[in-house]
mmCIF file of C-alpha atoms and ligand atoms in Angstrom:
data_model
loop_
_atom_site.group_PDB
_atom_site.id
_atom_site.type_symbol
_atom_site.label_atom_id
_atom_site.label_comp_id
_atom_site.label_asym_id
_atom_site.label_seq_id
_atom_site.Cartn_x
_atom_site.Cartn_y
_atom_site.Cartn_z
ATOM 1 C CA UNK A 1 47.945 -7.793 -83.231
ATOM 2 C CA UNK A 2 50.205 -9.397 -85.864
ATOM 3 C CA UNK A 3 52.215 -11.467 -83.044
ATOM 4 C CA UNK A 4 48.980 -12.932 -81.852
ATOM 5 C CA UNK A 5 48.763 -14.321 -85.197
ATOM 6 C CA UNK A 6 51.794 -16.128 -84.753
ATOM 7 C CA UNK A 7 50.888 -16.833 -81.723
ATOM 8 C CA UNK A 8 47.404 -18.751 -81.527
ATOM 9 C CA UNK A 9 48.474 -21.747 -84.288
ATOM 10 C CA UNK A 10 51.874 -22.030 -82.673
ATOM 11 C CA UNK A 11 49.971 -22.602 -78.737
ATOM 12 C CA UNK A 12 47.441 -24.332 -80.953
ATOM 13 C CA UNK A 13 50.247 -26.820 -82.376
ATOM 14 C CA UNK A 14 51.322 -27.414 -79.283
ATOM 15 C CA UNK A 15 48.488 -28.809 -77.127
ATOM 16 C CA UNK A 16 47.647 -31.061 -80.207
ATOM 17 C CA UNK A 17 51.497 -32.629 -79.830
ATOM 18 C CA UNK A 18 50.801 -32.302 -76.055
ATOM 19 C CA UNK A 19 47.563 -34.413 -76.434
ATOM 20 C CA UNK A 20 49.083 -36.733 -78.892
ATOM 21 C CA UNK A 21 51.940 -37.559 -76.635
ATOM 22 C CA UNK A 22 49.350 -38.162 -74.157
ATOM 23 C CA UNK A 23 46.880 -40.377 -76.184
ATOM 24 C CA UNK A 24 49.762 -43.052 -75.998
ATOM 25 C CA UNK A 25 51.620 -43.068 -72.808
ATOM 26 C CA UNK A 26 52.091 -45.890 -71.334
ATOM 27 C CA UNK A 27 51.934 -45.444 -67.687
ATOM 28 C CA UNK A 28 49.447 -42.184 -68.151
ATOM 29 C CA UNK A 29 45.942 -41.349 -68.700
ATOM 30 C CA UNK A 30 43.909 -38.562 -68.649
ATOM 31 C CA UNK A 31 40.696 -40.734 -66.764
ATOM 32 C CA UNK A 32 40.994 -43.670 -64.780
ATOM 33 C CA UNK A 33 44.682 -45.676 -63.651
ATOM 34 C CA UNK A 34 46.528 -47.396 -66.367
ATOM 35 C CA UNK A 35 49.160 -50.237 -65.289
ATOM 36 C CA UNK A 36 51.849 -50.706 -67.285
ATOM 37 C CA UNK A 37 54.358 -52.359 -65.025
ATOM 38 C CA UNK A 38 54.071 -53.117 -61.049
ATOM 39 C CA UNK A 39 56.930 -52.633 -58.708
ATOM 40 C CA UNK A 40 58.076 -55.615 -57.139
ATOM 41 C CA UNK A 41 61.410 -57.065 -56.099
ATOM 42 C CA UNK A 42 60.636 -60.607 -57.363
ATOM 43 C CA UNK A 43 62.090 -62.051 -60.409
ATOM 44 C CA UNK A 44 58.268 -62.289 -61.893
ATOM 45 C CA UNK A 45 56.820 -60.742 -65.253
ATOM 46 C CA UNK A 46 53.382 -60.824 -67.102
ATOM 47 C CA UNK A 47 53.767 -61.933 -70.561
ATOM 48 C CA UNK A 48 50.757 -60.676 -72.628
ATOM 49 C CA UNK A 49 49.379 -61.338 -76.738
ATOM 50 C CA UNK A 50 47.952 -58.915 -78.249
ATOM 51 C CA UNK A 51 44.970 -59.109 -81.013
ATOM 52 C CA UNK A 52 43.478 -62.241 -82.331
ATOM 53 C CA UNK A 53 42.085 -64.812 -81.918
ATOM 54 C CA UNK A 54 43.207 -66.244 -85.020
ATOM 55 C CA UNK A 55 42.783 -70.452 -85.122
ATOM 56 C CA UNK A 56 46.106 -70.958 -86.445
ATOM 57 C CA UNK A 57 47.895 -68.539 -83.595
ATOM 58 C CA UNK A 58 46.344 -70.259 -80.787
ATOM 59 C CA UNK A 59 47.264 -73.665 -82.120
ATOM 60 C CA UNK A 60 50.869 -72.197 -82.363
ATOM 61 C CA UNK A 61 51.211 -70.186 -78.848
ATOM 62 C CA UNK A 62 49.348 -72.886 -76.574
ATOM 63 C CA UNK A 63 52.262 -76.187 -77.283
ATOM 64 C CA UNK A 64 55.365 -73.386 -76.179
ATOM 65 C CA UNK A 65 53.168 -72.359 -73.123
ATOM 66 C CA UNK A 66 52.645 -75.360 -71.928
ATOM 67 C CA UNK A 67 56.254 -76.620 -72.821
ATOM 68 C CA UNK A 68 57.792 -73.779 -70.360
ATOM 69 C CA UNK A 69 54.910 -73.851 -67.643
ATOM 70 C CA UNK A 70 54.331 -70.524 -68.161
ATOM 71 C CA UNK A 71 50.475 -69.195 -68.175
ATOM 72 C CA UNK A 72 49.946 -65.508 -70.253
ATOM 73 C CA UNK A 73 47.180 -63.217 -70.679
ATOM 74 C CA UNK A 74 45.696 -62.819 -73.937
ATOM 75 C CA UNK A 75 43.948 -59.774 -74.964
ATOM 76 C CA UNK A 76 41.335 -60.572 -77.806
ATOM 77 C CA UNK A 77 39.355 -58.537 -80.280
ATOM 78 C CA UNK A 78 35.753 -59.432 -80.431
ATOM 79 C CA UNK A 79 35.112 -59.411 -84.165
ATOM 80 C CA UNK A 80 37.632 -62.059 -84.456
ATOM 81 C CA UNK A 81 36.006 -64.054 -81.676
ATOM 82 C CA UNK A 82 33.279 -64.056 -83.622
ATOM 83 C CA UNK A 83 34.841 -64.864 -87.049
ATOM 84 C CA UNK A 84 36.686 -67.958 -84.724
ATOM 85 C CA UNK A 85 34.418 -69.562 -82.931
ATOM 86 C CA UNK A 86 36.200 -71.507 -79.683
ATOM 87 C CA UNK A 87 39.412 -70.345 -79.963
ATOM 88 C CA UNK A 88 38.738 -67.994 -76.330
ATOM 89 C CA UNK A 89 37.142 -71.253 -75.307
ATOM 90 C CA UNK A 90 40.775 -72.829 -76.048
ATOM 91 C CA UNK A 91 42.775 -70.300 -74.404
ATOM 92 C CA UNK A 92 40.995 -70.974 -71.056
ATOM 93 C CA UNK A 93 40.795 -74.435 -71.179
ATOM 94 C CA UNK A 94 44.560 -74.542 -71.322
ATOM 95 C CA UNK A 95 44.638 -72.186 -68.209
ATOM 96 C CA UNK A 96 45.427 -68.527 -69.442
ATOM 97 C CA UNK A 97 43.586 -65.377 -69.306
ATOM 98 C CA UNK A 98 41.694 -63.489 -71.228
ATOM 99 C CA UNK A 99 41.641 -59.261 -71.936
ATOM 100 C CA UNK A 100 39.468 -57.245 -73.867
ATOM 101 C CA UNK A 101 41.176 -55.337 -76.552
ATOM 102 C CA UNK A 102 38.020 -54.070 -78.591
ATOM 103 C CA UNK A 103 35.708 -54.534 -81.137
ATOM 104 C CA UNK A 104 37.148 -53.668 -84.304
ATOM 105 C CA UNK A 105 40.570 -52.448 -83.053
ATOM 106 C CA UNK A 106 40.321 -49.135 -84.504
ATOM 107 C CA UNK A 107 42.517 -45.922 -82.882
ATOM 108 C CA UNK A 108 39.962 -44.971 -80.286
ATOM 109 C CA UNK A 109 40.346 -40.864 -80.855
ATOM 110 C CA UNK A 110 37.901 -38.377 -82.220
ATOM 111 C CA UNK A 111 34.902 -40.816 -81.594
ATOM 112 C CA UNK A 112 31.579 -40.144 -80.279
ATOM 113 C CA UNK A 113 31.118 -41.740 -76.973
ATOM 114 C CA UNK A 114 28.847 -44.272 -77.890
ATOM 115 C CA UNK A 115 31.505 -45.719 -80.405
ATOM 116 C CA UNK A 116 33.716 -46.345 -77.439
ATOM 117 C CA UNK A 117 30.924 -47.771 -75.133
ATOM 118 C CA UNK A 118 30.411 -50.251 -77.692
ATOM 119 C CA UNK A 119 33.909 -51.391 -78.451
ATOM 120 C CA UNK A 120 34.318 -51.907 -74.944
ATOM 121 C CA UNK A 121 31.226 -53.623 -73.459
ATOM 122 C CA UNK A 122 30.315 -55.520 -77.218
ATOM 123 C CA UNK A 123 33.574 -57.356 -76.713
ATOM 124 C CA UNK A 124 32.908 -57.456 -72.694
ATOM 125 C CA UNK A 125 29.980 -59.255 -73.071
ATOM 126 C CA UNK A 126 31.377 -62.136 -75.841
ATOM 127 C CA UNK A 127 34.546 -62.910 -73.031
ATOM 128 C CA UNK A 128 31.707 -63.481 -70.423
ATOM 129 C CA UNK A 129 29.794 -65.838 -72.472
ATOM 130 C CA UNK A 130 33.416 -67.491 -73.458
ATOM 131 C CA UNK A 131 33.316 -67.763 -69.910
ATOM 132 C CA UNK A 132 35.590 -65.025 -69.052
ATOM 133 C CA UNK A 133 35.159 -62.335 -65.992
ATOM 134 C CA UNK A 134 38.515 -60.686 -67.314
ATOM 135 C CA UNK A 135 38.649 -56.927 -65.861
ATOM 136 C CA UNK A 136 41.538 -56.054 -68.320
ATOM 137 C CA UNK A 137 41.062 -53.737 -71.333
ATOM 138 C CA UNK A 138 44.085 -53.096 -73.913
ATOM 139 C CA UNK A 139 43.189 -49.866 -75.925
ATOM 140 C CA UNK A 140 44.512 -50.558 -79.719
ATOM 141 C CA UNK A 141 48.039 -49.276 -80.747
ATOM 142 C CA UNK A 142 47.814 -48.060 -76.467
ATOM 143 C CA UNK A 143 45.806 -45.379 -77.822
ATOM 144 C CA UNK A 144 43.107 -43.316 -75.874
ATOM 145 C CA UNK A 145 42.461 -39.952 -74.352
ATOM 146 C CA UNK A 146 39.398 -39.234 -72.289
ATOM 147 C CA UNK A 147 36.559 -41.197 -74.122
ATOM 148 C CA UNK A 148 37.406 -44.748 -74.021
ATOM 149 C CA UNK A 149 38.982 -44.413 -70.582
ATOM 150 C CA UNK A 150 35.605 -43.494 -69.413
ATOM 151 C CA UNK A 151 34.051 -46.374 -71.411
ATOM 152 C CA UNK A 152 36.608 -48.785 -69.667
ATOM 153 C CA UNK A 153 35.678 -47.491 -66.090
ATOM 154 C CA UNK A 154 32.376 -47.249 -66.336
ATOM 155 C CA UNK A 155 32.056 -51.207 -67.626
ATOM 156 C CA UNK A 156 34.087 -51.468 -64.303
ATOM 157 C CA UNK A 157 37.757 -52.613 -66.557
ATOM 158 C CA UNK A 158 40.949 -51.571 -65.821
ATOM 159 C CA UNK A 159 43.531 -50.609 -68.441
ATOM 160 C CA UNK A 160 46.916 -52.250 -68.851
ATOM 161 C CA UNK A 161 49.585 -51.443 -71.306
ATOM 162 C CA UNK A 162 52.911 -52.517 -71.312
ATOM 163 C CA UNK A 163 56.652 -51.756 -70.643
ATOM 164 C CA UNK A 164 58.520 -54.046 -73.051
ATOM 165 C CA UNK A 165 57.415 -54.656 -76.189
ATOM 166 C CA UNK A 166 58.361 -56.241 -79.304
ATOM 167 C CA UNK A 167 60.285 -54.376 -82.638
ATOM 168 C CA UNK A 168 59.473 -56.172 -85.218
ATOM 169 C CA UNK A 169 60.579 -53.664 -87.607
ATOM 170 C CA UNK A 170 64.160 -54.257 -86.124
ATOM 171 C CA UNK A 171 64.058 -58.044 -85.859
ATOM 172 C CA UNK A 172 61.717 -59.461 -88.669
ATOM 173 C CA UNK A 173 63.700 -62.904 -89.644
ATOM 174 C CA UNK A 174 65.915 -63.189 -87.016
ATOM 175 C CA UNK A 175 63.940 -64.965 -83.793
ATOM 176 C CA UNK A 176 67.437 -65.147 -81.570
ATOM 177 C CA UNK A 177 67.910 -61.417 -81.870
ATOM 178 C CA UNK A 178 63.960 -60.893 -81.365
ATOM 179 C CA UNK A 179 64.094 -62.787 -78.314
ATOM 180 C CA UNK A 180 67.122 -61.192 -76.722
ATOM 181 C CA UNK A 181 66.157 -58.023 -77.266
ATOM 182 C CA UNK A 182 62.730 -58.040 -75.170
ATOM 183 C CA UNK A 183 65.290 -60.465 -72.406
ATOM 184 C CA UNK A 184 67.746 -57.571 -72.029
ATOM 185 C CA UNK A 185 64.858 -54.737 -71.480
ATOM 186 C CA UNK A 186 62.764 -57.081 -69.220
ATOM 187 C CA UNK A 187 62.865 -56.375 -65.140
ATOM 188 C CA UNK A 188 61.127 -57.706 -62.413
ATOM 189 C CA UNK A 189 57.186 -56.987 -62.198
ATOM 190 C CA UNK A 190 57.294 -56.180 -66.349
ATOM 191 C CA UNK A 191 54.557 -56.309 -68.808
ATOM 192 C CA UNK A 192 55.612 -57.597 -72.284
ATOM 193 C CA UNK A 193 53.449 -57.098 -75.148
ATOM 194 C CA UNK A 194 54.308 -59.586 -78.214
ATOM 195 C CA UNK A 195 52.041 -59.872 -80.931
ATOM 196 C CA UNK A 196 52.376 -64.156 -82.601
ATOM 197 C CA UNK A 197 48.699 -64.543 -83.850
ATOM 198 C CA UNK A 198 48.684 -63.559 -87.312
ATOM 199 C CA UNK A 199 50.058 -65.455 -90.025
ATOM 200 C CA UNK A 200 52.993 -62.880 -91.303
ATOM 201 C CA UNK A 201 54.366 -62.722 -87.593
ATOM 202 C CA UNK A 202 56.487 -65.639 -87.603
ATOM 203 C CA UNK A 203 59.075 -64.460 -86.108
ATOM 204 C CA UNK A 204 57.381 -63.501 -82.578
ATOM 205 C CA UNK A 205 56.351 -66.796 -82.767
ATOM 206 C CA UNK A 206 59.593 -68.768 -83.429
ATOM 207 C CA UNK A 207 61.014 -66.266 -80.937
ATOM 208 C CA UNK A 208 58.563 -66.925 -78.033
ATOM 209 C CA UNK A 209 60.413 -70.469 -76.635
ATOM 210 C CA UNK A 210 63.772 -68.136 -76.960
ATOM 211 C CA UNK A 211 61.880 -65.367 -74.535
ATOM 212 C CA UNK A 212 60.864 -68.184 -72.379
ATOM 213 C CA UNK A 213 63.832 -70.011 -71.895
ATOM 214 C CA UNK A 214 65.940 -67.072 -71.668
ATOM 215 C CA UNK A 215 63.904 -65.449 -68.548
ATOM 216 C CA UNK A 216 63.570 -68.673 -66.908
ATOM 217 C CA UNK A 217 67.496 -68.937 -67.437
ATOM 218 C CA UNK A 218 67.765 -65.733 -65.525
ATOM 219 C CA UNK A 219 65.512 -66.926 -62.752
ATOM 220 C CA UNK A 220 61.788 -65.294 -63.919
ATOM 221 C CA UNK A 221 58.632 -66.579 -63.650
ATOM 222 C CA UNK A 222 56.267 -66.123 -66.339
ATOM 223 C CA UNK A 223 52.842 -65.217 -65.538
ATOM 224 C CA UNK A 224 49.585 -63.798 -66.514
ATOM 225 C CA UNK A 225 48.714 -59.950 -65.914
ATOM 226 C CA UNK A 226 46.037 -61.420 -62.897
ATOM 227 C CA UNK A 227 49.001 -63.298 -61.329
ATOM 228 C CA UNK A 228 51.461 -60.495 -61.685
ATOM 229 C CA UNK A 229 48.941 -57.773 -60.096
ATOM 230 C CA UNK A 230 48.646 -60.366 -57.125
ATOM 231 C CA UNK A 231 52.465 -60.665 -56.640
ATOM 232 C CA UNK A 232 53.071 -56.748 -56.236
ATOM 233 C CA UNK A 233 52.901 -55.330 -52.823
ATOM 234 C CA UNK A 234 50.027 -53.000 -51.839
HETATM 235 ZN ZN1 LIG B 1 46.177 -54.695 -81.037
#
């Protein structure tokens, strides 16, 4: 009787890491399929912004993008759509894509089901009057279990994460060593996740030309996540 004691918090403890562990995988969900990187043998990789839009980000981003001819997808929160009026507008007109990462970008966990339905299709329905018909959802901080999946497949959205990502916490203040760190992790049919639109992030965006001139120096082609989906065999 006393072992059971023992027992039940330590089996307890356990599925709660086991869930945890789970709620942020990158290439794993519990409902639904997740992308987080296709295979392909071409020297081709999605490059993809999270959170935004902020007026001052987008004026930032768009000038390098167009500079290196690369397009990227960028996945937008829909209160700050609101609180920026035109900036999704921008990001079309100057030919990239658009993902829905959310209404208030909280940690989607431990919510009641409508909470999710509403981050997801809220946000869902301000891209389609942008003018988007984006199917891709980012969860916040790439963290979900079984609710917002469902949300995401029932609006008929398909999750993407990532499999190279930014560390800022490494590289704040130096862009060169920023840059060459997401180069040397990249391979082809990648997903990297930088974050440039707010106003302390300088360095992502003083490293972003280094990213893109370094990957098209090793022969990559920088695309959005649509474009990258289409180049990987069925
Ligand atoms: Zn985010």
């Amino acid at each position: 009787m006393q072992k059971r004691w023992i027992i039940v918090p330590i089996v307890v403890l356990a599925a709660v890491g086991g869930l945890w562990q789970i709620s942020k995988a990158k290439c794993f969900q519990l409902v639904g399929d997740v992308v987080c990187r296709v295979e392909t043998q071409r020297k081709i990789v999605a490059l993809s912004f999270d959170d935004g839009p902020t007026p001052e980000g987008v004026d930032a981003i768009l000038p390098i993008l167009a500079k290196y001819d690369a397009s990227a997808t960028f996945f937008l929160i829909g209160s700050r759509m609101e609180r920026f009026p035109g900036s999704a507008e921008k990001l079309l007109a100057a030919g990239h894509e658009l993902g829905n990462h959310s209404y208030t970008h909280q940690r989607n966990l431990l919510k009641p089901q409508s909470f999710y339905e509403t981050e997801v299709n809220r946000t869902q329905a301000l891209l389609q009057t942008a003018g988007s018909d984006t199917r891709w959802f980012r969860p916040p901080f790439g963290k979900r279990l079984i609710g917002l999946p469902l949300a995401v497949e029932r609006a008929d959205l398909l999750t993407i994460t990532w499999d190279v990502e930014e560390q800022p916490e490494k590289f704040d203040g130096n862009p060169r060593a920023f840059a060459s760190d997401i180069i040397a992790r990249v391979r082809p049919g990648s997903i990297i996740l930088m974050h440039p639109m707010y106003r302390h992030n300088q360095t992502a965006r003083d490293a972003l030309p280094l990213v893109l001139q370094g990957l098209q120096e090793r022969g990559y082609e920088v695309v959005s996540v649509s474009r990258l989906l289409d180049a990987a065999p069925d």
